Short mmCIF file of C-alpha atoms in Angstrom, two decimals:
data_model
loop_
_atom_site.label_atom_id
_atom_site.label_comp_id
_atom_site.label_asym_id
_atom_site.label_seq_id
_atom_site.Cartn_x
_atom_site.Cartn_y
_atom_site.Cartn_z
CA UNK A 22 12.34 26.95 -2.08
CA UNK A 23 11.96 25.95 1.53
CA UNK A 24 10.23 28.23 3.98
CA UNK A 25 8.50 30.44 1.43
CA UNK A 26 5.01 29.69 2.77
CA UNK A 27 5.79 30.26 6.44
CA UNK A 28 7.74 33.43 5.62
CA UNK A 29 4.83 34.81 3.60
CA UNK A 30 2.46 33.99 6.48
CA UNK A 31 4.64 35.88 8.94
CA UNK A 32 5.06 38.94 6.73
CA UNK A 33 1.40 39.08 5.70
CA UNK A 34 0.37 39.24 9.35
CA UNK A 35 3.11 41.75 10.19
CA UNK A 36 1.99 44.18 7.49
CA UNK A 37 -1.75 43.72 7.99
CA UNK A 38 -2.37 42.30 4.51
CA UNK A 39 -5.66 40.30 4.31
CA UNK A 40 -4.43 37.93 1.60
CA UNK A 41 -1.48 37.46 -0.71
CA UNK A 42 -0.12 35.13 -3.38
CA UNK A 43 3.56 34.85 -4.24
CA UNK A 44 5.34 33.09 -7.09
CA UNK A 45 9.11 32.99 -7.49
CA UNK A 46 11.19 31.66 -10.37
CA UNK A 47 14.76 31.11 -9.24
CA UNK A 48 17.50 28.65 -10.17
CA UNK A 49 15.23 27.00 -12.72
CA UNK A 50 12.44 26.25 -10.26
CA UNK A 51 8.99 27.72 -9.62
CA UNK A 52 7.91 28.13 -6.00
CA UNK A 53 4.47 29.30 -4.93
CA UNK A 54 2.79 30.31 -1.70
CA UNK A 55 -0.38 32.00 -0.53
CA UNK A 56 -1.50 33.42 2.78
CA UNK A 57 -4.58 34.90 4.40
CA UNK A 58 -8.03 35.18 2.86
CA UNK A 59 -9.56 36.40 -0.39
CA UNK A 60 -12.30 38.25 1.53
CA UNK A 61 -12.35 39.12 5.24
CA UNK A 62 -16.13 38.66 5.32
CA UNK A 63 -16.25 35.17 3.78
CA UNK A 64 -12.90 34.00 5.26
CA UNK A 65 -12.22 31.89 2.15
CA UNK A 66 -8.47 31.10 2.19
CA UNK A 67 -6.21 32.45 -0.54
CA UNK A 68 -4.34 29.79 -2.51
CA UNK A 69 -1.73 29.89 -5.31
CA UNK A 70 -4.69 29.39 -7.71
CA UNK A 71 -6.40 32.60 -6.57
CA UNK A 72 -6.81 35.39 -9.12
CA UNK A 73 -5.90 38.87 -7.89
CA UNK A 74 -6.16 42.10 -9.84
CA UNK A 75 -2.72 42.82 -11.30
CA UNK A 76 -3.47 46.49 -12.00
CA UNK A 77 -0.84 48.28 -14.03
CA UNK A 78 1.29 45.20 -14.62
CA UNK A 79 -1.25 44.96 -17.46
CA UNK A 80 0.62 47.81 -19.14
CA UNK A 81 3.45 45.40 -19.96
CA UNK A 82 0.97 43.20 -21.83
CA UNK A 83 -0.43 46.19 -23.73
CA UNK A 84 3.09 47.32 -24.65
CA UNK A 85 4.04 43.81 -25.80
CA UNK A 86 1.08 43.69 -28.18
CA UNK A 87 1.97 47.13 -29.52
CA UNK A 88 5.47 45.85 -30.23
CA UNK A 89 4.08 42.78 -31.98
CA UNK A 90 2.18 45.15 -34.25
CA UNK A 91 5.35 47.21 -34.79
CA UNK A 92 7.13 44.01 -35.83
CA UNK A 93 4.28 43.33 -38.28
CA UNK A 94 4.56 46.84 -39.75
CA UNK A 95 1.09 47.84 -38.55
CA UNK A 96 2.26 50.39 -35.95
CA UNK A 97 5.35 52.56 -35.52
CA UNK A 98 6.70 53.87 -32.24
CA UNK A 99 7.66 57.33 -33.44
CA UNK A 100 4.77 58.27 -35.70
CA UNK A 101 1.97 60.49 -34.35
CA UNK A 102 -1.02 58.70 -32.86
CA UNK A 103 -3.14 60.47 -35.50
CA UNK A 104 -1.50 58.32 -38.17
CA UNK A 105 -3.93 55.58 -37.07
CA UNK A 106 -6.47 57.61 -35.09
CA UNK A 107 -7.10 60.79 -37.13
CA UNK A 108 -9.85 61.74 -34.69
CA UNK A 109 -7.55 61.59 -31.64
CA UNK A 110 -7.71 64.83 -29.69
CA UNK A 111 -6.94 66.23 -26.26
CA UNK A 112 -7.41 69.85 -25.19
CA UNK A 113 -3.98 70.99 -26.42
CA UNK A 114 -4.06 71.03 -30.24
CA UNK A 115 -0.28 70.93 -30.55
CA UNK A 116 0.01 67.96 -28.23
CA UNK A 117 -2.78 66.17 -30.09
CA UNK A 118 -0.81 66.43 -33.31
CA UNK A 119 2.59 65.54 -31.82
CA UNK A 120 2.02 62.69 -29.37
CA UNK A 121 3.45 59.36 -30.54
CA UNK A 122 3.02 55.75 -29.47
CA UNK A 123 6.44 55.93 -27.80
CA UNK A 124 5.22 58.91 -25.77
CA UNK A 125 2.24 56.87 -24.62
CA UNK A 126 4.28 53.79 -23.67
CA UNK A 127 6.90 55.81 -21.74
CA UNK A 128 4.55 58.04 -19.70
CA UNK A 129 5.97 61.19 -21.29
CA UNK A 130 2.95 62.36 -23.29
CA UNK A 131 2.01 64.91 -20.61
CA UNK A 132 -1.69 64.02 -20.87
CA UNK A 133 -3.53 64.09 -17.55
CA UNK A 134 -2.92 60.52 -16.54
CA UNK A 135 -5.78 59.58 -14.23
CA UNK A 136 -8.88 60.16 -16.28
CA UNK A 137 -11.11 57.35 -15.04
CA UNK A 138 -14.44 58.33 -16.53
CA UNK A 139 -16.48 55.22 -17.17
CA UNK A 140 -17.21 54.73 -20.87
CA UNK A 141 -19.38 51.70 -20.16
CA UNK A 142 -18.96 48.10 -21.24
CA UNK A 143 -18.86 46.22 -24.52
CA UNK A 144 -16.29 45.76 -27.25
CA UNK A 145 -16.48 49.43 -28.23
CA UNK A 146 -15.84 50.75 -24.71
CA UNK A 147 -12.19 51.67 -25.36
CA UNK A 148 -13.12 53.57 -28.52
CA UNK A 149 -15.78 55.46 -26.56
CA UNK A 150 -13.26 56.31 -23.84
CA UNK A 151 -10.75 57.74 -26.32
CA UNK A 152 -13.57 59.79 -27.83
CA UNK A 153 -14.09 61.45 -24.42
CA UNK A 154 -10.59 62.97 -24.20
CA UNK A 155 -11.15 66.18 -26.18
CA UNK A 156 -11.20 68.46 -23.14
CA UNK A 157 -8.47 66.68 -21.17
CA UNK A 158 -5.49 68.91 -20.36
CA UNK A 159 -1.75 68.49 -20.04
CA UNK A 160 0.34 68.40 -16.88
CA UNK A 161 3.42 69.07 -19.01
CA UNK A 162 4.40 69.36 -22.67
CA UNK A 163 4.93 66.09 -24.59
CA UNK A 164 8.40 64.69 -23.93
CA UNK A 165 9.23 67.11 -21.11
CA UNK A 166 9.36 64.58 -18.26
CA UNK A 167 8.00 61.36 -16.84
CA UNK A 168 4.54 61.53 -15.26
CA UNK A 169 2.59 58.33 -14.82
CA UNK A 170 -0.22 58.21 -17.38
CA UNK A 171 -2.97 55.60 -17.31
CA UNK A 172 -4.81 57.52 -20.03
CA UNK A 173 -1.97 56.97 -22.47
CA UNK A 174 -2.20 53.20 -22.19
CA UNK A 175 -5.92 53.22 -22.92
CA UNK A 176 -5.09 55.16 -26.09
CA UNK A 177 -2.44 52.52 -26.85
CA UNK A 178 -5.12 49.88 -26.36
CA UNK A 179 -7.24 51.64 -28.97
CA UNK A 180 -4.29 51.69 -31.36
CA UNK A 181 -4.06 47.90 -30.92
CA UNK A 182 -7.73 47.60 -31.89
CA UNK A 183 -7.45 49.79 -34.98
CA UNK A 184 -4.11 48.47 -36.25
CA UNK A 185 -4.74 44.86 -35.25
CA UNK A 186 -8.37 44.61 -36.30
CA UNK A 187 -9.74 43.03 -33.11
CA UNK A 188 -10.89 44.20 -29.67
CA UNK A 189 -8.18 44.64 -27.05
CA UNK A 190 -9.51 41.76 -24.90
CA UNK A 191 -9.33 39.33 -27.82
CA UNK A 192 -5.87 40.57 -28.77
CA UNK A 193 -4.61 39.89 -25.24
CA UNK A 194 -6.00 36.35 -25.28
CA UNK A 195 -4.89 35.47 -28.80
CA UNK A 196 -1.49 37.15 -28.78
CA UNK A 197 -0.31 36.69 -25.18
CA UNK A 198 -2.49 34.52 -22.92
CA UNK A 199 -2.92 31.48 -25.17
CA UNK A 200 0.70 31.34 -26.41
CA UNK A 201 1.93 31.65 -22.81
CA UNK A 202 -0.40 28.88 -21.63
CA UNK A 203 -1.98 31.00 -18.87
CA UNK A 204 -5.74 30.53 -19.49
CA UNK A 205 -6.80 31.85 -16.07
CA UNK A 206 -5.58 35.35 -17.01
CA UNK A 207 -8.84 37.30 -17.30
CA UNK A 208 -9.58 40.72 -18.75
CA UNK A 209 -13.33 40.59 -18.05
CA UNK A 210 -15.31 39.70 -14.90
CA UNK A 211 -17.20 36.94 -16.70
CA UNK A 212 -13.87 35.24 -17.39
CA UNK A 213 -12.56 35.69 -13.85
CA UNK A 214 -15.69 34.30 -12.18
CA UNK A 215 -14.71 30.80 -13.34
CA UNK A 216 -11.94 30.89 -10.75
CA UNK A 217 -11.32 31.71 -7.09
CA UNK A 218 -10.93 35.50 -7.01
CA UNK A 219 -9.80 38.02 -4.41
CA UNK A 220 -11.68 41.21 -3.52
CA UNK A 221 -9.91 44.42 -2.52
CA UNK A 222 -9.93 45.87 0.99
CA UNK A 223 -9.76 49.51 2.06
CA UNK A 224 -9.13 50.99 5.50
CA UNK A 225 -10.41 53.68 7.82
CA UNK A 226 -7.83 54.09 10.52
CA UNK A 227 -7.02 50.64 11.87
CA UNK A 228 -10.04 48.86 10.38
CA UNK A 229 -10.10 47.06 7.04
CA UNK A 230 -13.32 46.61 5.09
CA UNK A 231 -14.27 45.05 1.77
CA UNK A 232 -14.14 47.59 -1.04
CA UNK A 233 -17.65 48.63 -2.16
CA UNK A 234 -16.31 48.84 -5.74
CA UNK A 235 -14.90 45.60 -7.13
CA UNK A 236 -12.92 47.08 -9.99
CA UNK A 237 -12.30 50.27 -11.93
CA UNK A 238 -14.00 51.20 -15.20
CA UNK A 239 -13.72 48.43 -17.78
CA UNK A 240 -12.98 51.01 -20.46
CA UNK A 241 -9.58 51.56 -18.78
CA UNK A 242 -8.65 47.88 -19.08
CA UNK A 243 -5.51 48.37 -21.28
CA UNK A 244 -4.06 50.42 -18.42
CA UNK A 245 -4.96 47.78 -15.82
CA UNK A 246 -8.42 48.52 -14.44
CA UNK A 247 -9.78 44.98 -14.63
CA UNK A 248 -7.31 42.16 -15.50
CA UNK A 249 -6.87 39.39 -12.94
CA UNK A 250 -4.30 36.62 -12.83
CA UNK A 251 -2.55 34.04 -10.73
CA UNK A 252 0.92 34.95 -9.55
CA UNK A 253 2.35 32.12 -11.67
CA UNK A 254 0.69 33.63 -14.77
CA UNK A 255 2.65 36.84 -14.24
CA UNK A 256 5.84 34.83 -13.76
CA UNK A 257 5.21 33.10 -17.11
CA UNK A 258 5.11 36.52 -18.78
CA UNK A 259 8.34 37.59 -17.05
CA UNK A 260 10.07 34.36 -18.03
CA UNK A 261 9.12 35.02 -21.65
CA UNK A 262 10.85 38.41 -21.45
CA UNK A 263 13.91 36.90 -19.76
CA UNK A 264 13.97 34.28 -22.53
CA UNK A 265 14.28 36.84 -25.31
CA UNK A 266 10.56 36.84 -26.15
CA UNK A 267 9.94 33.07 -26.35
CA UNK A 268 7.42 31.21 -24.19
CA UNK A 269 8.45 28.16 -22.18
CA UNK A 270 7.48 25.82 -25.04
CA UNK A 271 9.46 27.88 -27.54
CA UNK A 272 6.52 29.79 -29.03
CA UNK A 273 7.78 33.16 -30.23
CA UNK A 274 5.78 36.02 -28.69
CA UNK A 275 8.22 38.90 -29.15
CA UNK A 276 11.45 39.27 -31.06
CA UNK A 277 14.65 39.69 -29.02
CA UNK A 278 14.86 43.22 -30.47
CA UNK A 279 11.43 44.09 -29.07
CA UNK A 280 12.38 42.74 -25.65
CA UNK A 281 15.52 44.87 -25.69
CA UNK A 282 13.40 47.87 -26.63
CA UNK A 283 11.18 47.28 -23.60
CA UNK A 284 14.30 47.31 -21.40
CA UNK A 285 16.04 50.35 -22.90
CA UNK A 286 15.81 53.68 -21.09
CA UNK A 287 13.52 56.23 -22.76
CA UNK A 288 13.05 58.67 -19.89
CA UNK A 289 14.60 58.95 -16.44
CA UNK A 290 12.62 59.57 -13.27
CA UNK A 291 13.40 62.20 -10.64
CA UNK A 292 16.57 61.11 -8.81
CA UNK A 293 16.10 58.70 -5.88
CA UNK A 294 12.49 58.04 -6.69
CA UNK A 295 11.31 54.43 -6.27
CA UNK A 296 11.75 53.89 -10.03
CA UNK A 297 14.99 54.83 -11.79
CA UNK A 298 13.85 55.03 -15.41
CA UNK A 299 11.18 53.94 -17.89
CA UNK A 300 11.58 51.74 -20.93
CA UNK A 301 8.63 50.86 -23.15
CA UNK A 302 6.13 50.47 -20.30
CA UNK A 303 8.79 48.71 -18.21
CA UNK A 304 10.16 50.10 -14.95
CA UNK A 305 13.98 50.01 -14.88
CA UNK A 306 16.29 49.86 -11.86
CA UNK A 307 20.04 50.15 -11.33
CA UNK A 308 20.18 48.48 -7.93
CA UNK A 309 23.95 47.97 -7.88
CA UNK A 310 24.76 51.55 -8.92
CA UNK A 311 26.98 50.63 -11.87
CA UNK A 312 25.12 52.90 -14.29
CA UNK A 313 23.32 50.06 -16.08
CA UNK A 314 19.73 48.93 -15.61
CA UNK A 315 19.69 45.27 -14.63
CA UNK A 316 16.34 44.79 -12.88
CA UNK A 317 12.95 45.26 -14.52
CA UNK A 318 9.26 45.02 -13.74
CA UNK A 319 6.14 46.96 -12.88
CA UNK A 320 3.79 47.68 -9.99
CA UNK A 321 0.01 47.59 -10.06
CA UNK A 322 -2.67 49.16 -7.90
CA UNK A 323 -6.46 49.05 -8.14
CA UNK A 324 -9.18 49.62 -5.54
CA UNK A 325 -7.85 47.79 -2.49
CA UNK A 326 -5.49 45.50 -4.40
CA UNK A 327 -1.82 45.87 -5.29
CA UNK A 328 0.74 43.82 -7.21
CA UNK A 329 4.48 43.77 -7.83
CA UNK A 330 6.59 42.15 -10.55
CA UNK A 331 10.39 42.16 -10.52
CA UNK A 332 12.76 40.17 -12.74
CA UNK A 333 16.54 40.05 -13.07
CA UNK A 334 17.51 38.43 -16.37
CA UNK A 335 21.19 38.00 -15.53
CA UNK A 336 20.38 35.55 -12.71
CA UNK A 337 17.10 34.27 -14.16
CA UNK A 338 15.18 35.39 -11.05
CA UNK A 339 11.59 36.65 -11.15
CA UNK A 340 9.04 37.41 -8.43
CA UNK A 341 5.31 38.23 -8.56
CA UNK A 342 3.48 39.30 -5.41
CA UNK A 343 -0.29 39.91 -5.46
CA UNK A 344 -2.17 41.39 -2.47
CA UNK A 345 -5.68 42.54 -1.55
CA UNK A 346 -5.20 45.34 0.97
CA UNK A 347 -3.25 46.52 4.00
CA UNK A 348 0.36 47.67 3.88
CA UNK A 349 1.26 45.83 0.72
CA UNK A 350 4.16 48.19 -0.02
CA UNK A 351 5.88 47.24 3.21
CA UNK A 352 5.28 43.56 2.50
CA UNK A 353 6.63 43.90 -1.03
CA UNK A 354 9.74 45.75 0.08
CA UNK A 355 10.59 43.01 2.56
CA UNK A 356 9.96 40.14 0.14
CA UNK A 357 11.74 41.74 -2.83
CA UNK A 358 14.83 42.38 -0.75
CA UNK A 359 14.95 38.84 0.62
CA UNK A 360 14.34 37.05 -2.69
CA UNK A 361 16.77 39.00 -4.83
CA UNK A 362 19.56 39.18 -2.28
CA UNK A 363 19.31 35.39 -1.85
CA UNK A 364 18.92 34.32 -5.47
CA UNK A 365 20.39 37.17 -7.53
CA UNK A 366 22.98 38.66 -5.18
CA UNK A 367 21.37 42.06 -5.59
CA UNK A 368 18.71 44.06 -3.76
CA UNK A 369 17.08 47.49 -3.89
CA UNK A 370 18.91 50.29 -2.09
CA UNK A 371 17.48 51.76 1.09
CA UNK A 372 14.92 54.56 0.58
CA UNK A 373 16.30 58.10 0.84
CA UNK A 374 16.52 59.41 4.40
CA UNK A 375 16.29 62.97 5.75
CA UNK A 376 19.52 64.96 5.99
CA UNK A 377 19.98 66.18 9.57
CA UNK A 378 20.55 69.90 9.93
CA UNK A 379 19.68 70.80 6.33
CA UNK A 380 18.35 74.35 6.57
CA UNK A 381 16.05 75.50 3.75
CA UNK A 382 13.65 78.35 3.10
CA UNK A 383 10.52 76.25 3.51
CA UNK A 384 8.18 79.07 2.51
CA UNK A 385 9.19 78.81 -1.14
CA UNK A 386 7.87 75.21 -1.33
CA UNK A 387 4.46 76.11 0.08
CA UNK A 388 1.53 76.21 -2.33
CA UNK A 389 -1.11 74.16 -4.05
CA UNK A 390 -0.10 71.62 -6.67
CA UNK A 391 -2.69 69.74 -8.70
CA UNK A 392 -3.52 67.29 -11.44
CA UNK A 393 -6.89 65.94 -12.51
CA UNK A 394 -6.93 63.33 -9.74
CA UNK A 395 -5.89 65.34 -6.69
CA UNK A 396 -4.58 68.54 -5.17
CA UNK A 397 -1.64 68.54 -2.78
CA UNK A 398 -1.56 71.49 -0.40
CA UNK A 399 1.92 72.12 0.98
CA UNK A 400 2.13 74.39 4.02
CA UNK A 401 4.66 75.35 6.66
CA UNK A 402 3.47 74.28 10.10
CA UNK A 403 5.63 74.33 13.22
CA UNK A 404 8.84 74.72 11.25
CA UNK A 405 8.24 71.85 8.85
CA UNK A 406 6.39 71.18 5.62
CA UNK A 407 3.04 69.39 5.77
CA UNK A 408 1.56 67.95 2.57
CA UNK A 409 -2.19 67.34 2.55
CA UNK A 410 -3.69 65.42 -0.35
CA UNK A 411 -7.25 66.29 -1.37
CA UNK A 412 -8.86 63.99 -3.91
CA UNK A 413 -10.96 65.31 -6.76
CA UNK A 414 -14.61 64.26 -6.30
CA UNK A 415 -14.49 61.60 -9.02
CA UNK A 416 -11.38 59.96 -7.62
CA UNK A 417 -11.83 59.82 -3.85
CA UNK A 418 -11.84 56.01 -3.71
CA UNK A 419 -8.85 55.68 -6.05
CA UNK A 420 -6.66 58.43 -4.64
CA UNK A 421 -7.35 57.98 -0.94
CA UNK A 422 -7.17 61.69 -0.25
CA UNK A 423 -7.22 63.51 3.08
CA UNK A 424 -3.72 62.32 4.04
CA UNK A 425 -1.49 64.67 6.02
CA UNK A 426 2.17 63.84 5.68
CA UNK A 427 5.02 65.57 7.48
CA UNK A 428 7.94 66.15 5.08
CA UNK A 429 11.64 66.19 5.91
CA UNK A 430 14.34 67.38 3.48
CA UNK A 431 16.84 65.02 1.91
CA UNK A 432 18.26 67.70 -0.40
CA UNK A 433 16.89 71.02 -1.68
CA UNK A 434 14.67 69.43 -4.34
CA UNK A 435 13.72 66.25 -2.48
CA UNK A 436 11.70 65.67 0.70
CA UNK A 437 10.41 62.41 2.18
CA UNK A 438 7.40 61.61 4.34
CA UNK A 439 5.64 58.45 5.47
CA UNK A 440 1.87 58.35 4.77
CA UNK A 441 -0.46 57.20 7.56
CA UNK A 442 -0.66 53.42 7.86
CA UNK A 443 2.49 52.87 5.78
CA UNK A 444 6.01 51.96 6.84
CA UNK A 445 7.91 53.20 3.79
CA UNK A 446 8.54 56.87 3.04
CA UNK A 447 7.18 58.50 -0.10
CA UNK A 448 9.27 60.95 -2.09
CA UNK A 449 8.24 64.53 -2.84
CA UNK A 450 10.32 66.15 -5.59
CA UNK A 451 9.99 69.91 -6.05
CA UNK A 452 11.05 70.75 -9.62
CA UNK A 453 11.38 73.58 -12.17
CA UNK A 454 11.68 76.72 -10.05
CA UNK A 455 10.26 80.02 -11.26
CA UNK A 456 12.11 83.37 -11.17
CA UNK A 457 11.41 83.65 -7.43
CA UNK A 458 12.77 80.20 -6.70
CA UNK A 459 9.36 78.59 -6.12
CA UNK A 460 8.91 75.09 -7.56
CA UNK A 461 6.47 74.83 -10.45
CA UNK A 462 6.07 71.04 -10.23
CA UNK A 463 5.57 68.71 -7.28
CA UNK A 464 6.36 65.15 -8.36
CA UNK A 465 5.01 62.56 -5.93
CA UNK A 466 3.23 59.25 -6.24
CA UNK A 467 5.03 58.90 -9.62
CA UNK A 468 2.93 61.80 -10.93
CA UNK A 469 3.55 65.45 -11.72
CA UNK A 470 1.35 68.03 -10.00
CA UNK A 471 1.53 71.57 -11.40
CA UNK A 472 1.57 74.56 -9.05
CA UNK A 473 -1.79 76.31 -9.25
CA UNK A 474 -1.54 78.75 -6.32
CA UNK A 475 0.97 80.08 -3.78
#
């Protein structure tokens, strides 16, 4: 694929990304490129062999192992979690008894999703984490809506350990990494240090700096806190899914039925969000607007690193982009559009834009909306809505709070605003009005925030 390296260089500089690695599978050929540096202090160049943190793309691996165990009769998607974890408990007793594996894998359990308390290290760290959830609340009732839930995938990781009889890390290596032939894929720092690795970068204003925290709590690994990979490793996983669950050498990793289950809609997202629907862990998109989901993948974000996977089975096109800071979302949007329009004849639609002249009673949207990670204060200032995000003390590095974003209406339930330092607008959905017409839920950043004050 000619020009991929120079194009990545140009876009990386344009979007202020310190380093990036890109792998593309198209027309039966793998192309790779890398740009920038793994660390702005050491100036070591990034290469296609560099490991970046893939963040929540890990959730696809966790879901695949769960489905392997379903195929083996050791787990079931629609049985309560307590079938295998009798001690499982969150603050809501009814939710504790009802939540199923499917709820966990589709982000519809309603459990507060960003509980990042560190349960330490060791092979029992995931069990210890799940044991800490007894006081964790709900942002909504199980099954009521989609709200991104890291916590649920750590619970799914514990189900893998109990039903499969081995620690999650070993299950990933034995069941996915080795059959795929991607040995550099690392779930622990002592594995990753054998390779060239990228560090994340954060920003204050216009200045980037190396993140003081290399990775999130290891106990959250099944949700994506630690795993690192080469871009080509992620492409190998996507190719397996596009090949009906078989690795390149024919090794069967998933049944075709399990792959179809990953790609079937379980819950839809708020309209015109940056994700259309959720399968089993998988993000689903209907880019051509024909009512069918034809593009799949996942995004990942850790401290100062971000990753994107997209694949289009009908054309056999897949793309993995891994970055370590800066405006990665702008970079990803540009690259995804170029690759899929060229090789698949399809591309994501433009983000929603404000509707000129739309007059609304802005006062009814004002209020404080919160989840465990952050509070969003929405106020009317100078005839427009301003949303200010305030991180909870434990999550300041993760959430990046303190942002003030001016919101413009697209329709009565949807506003858009561009966060500082970004080039793409974020969506703000105001949902479930009370008897006075005030929204009860603010859905932004793929998460539900419940109104807590006017």
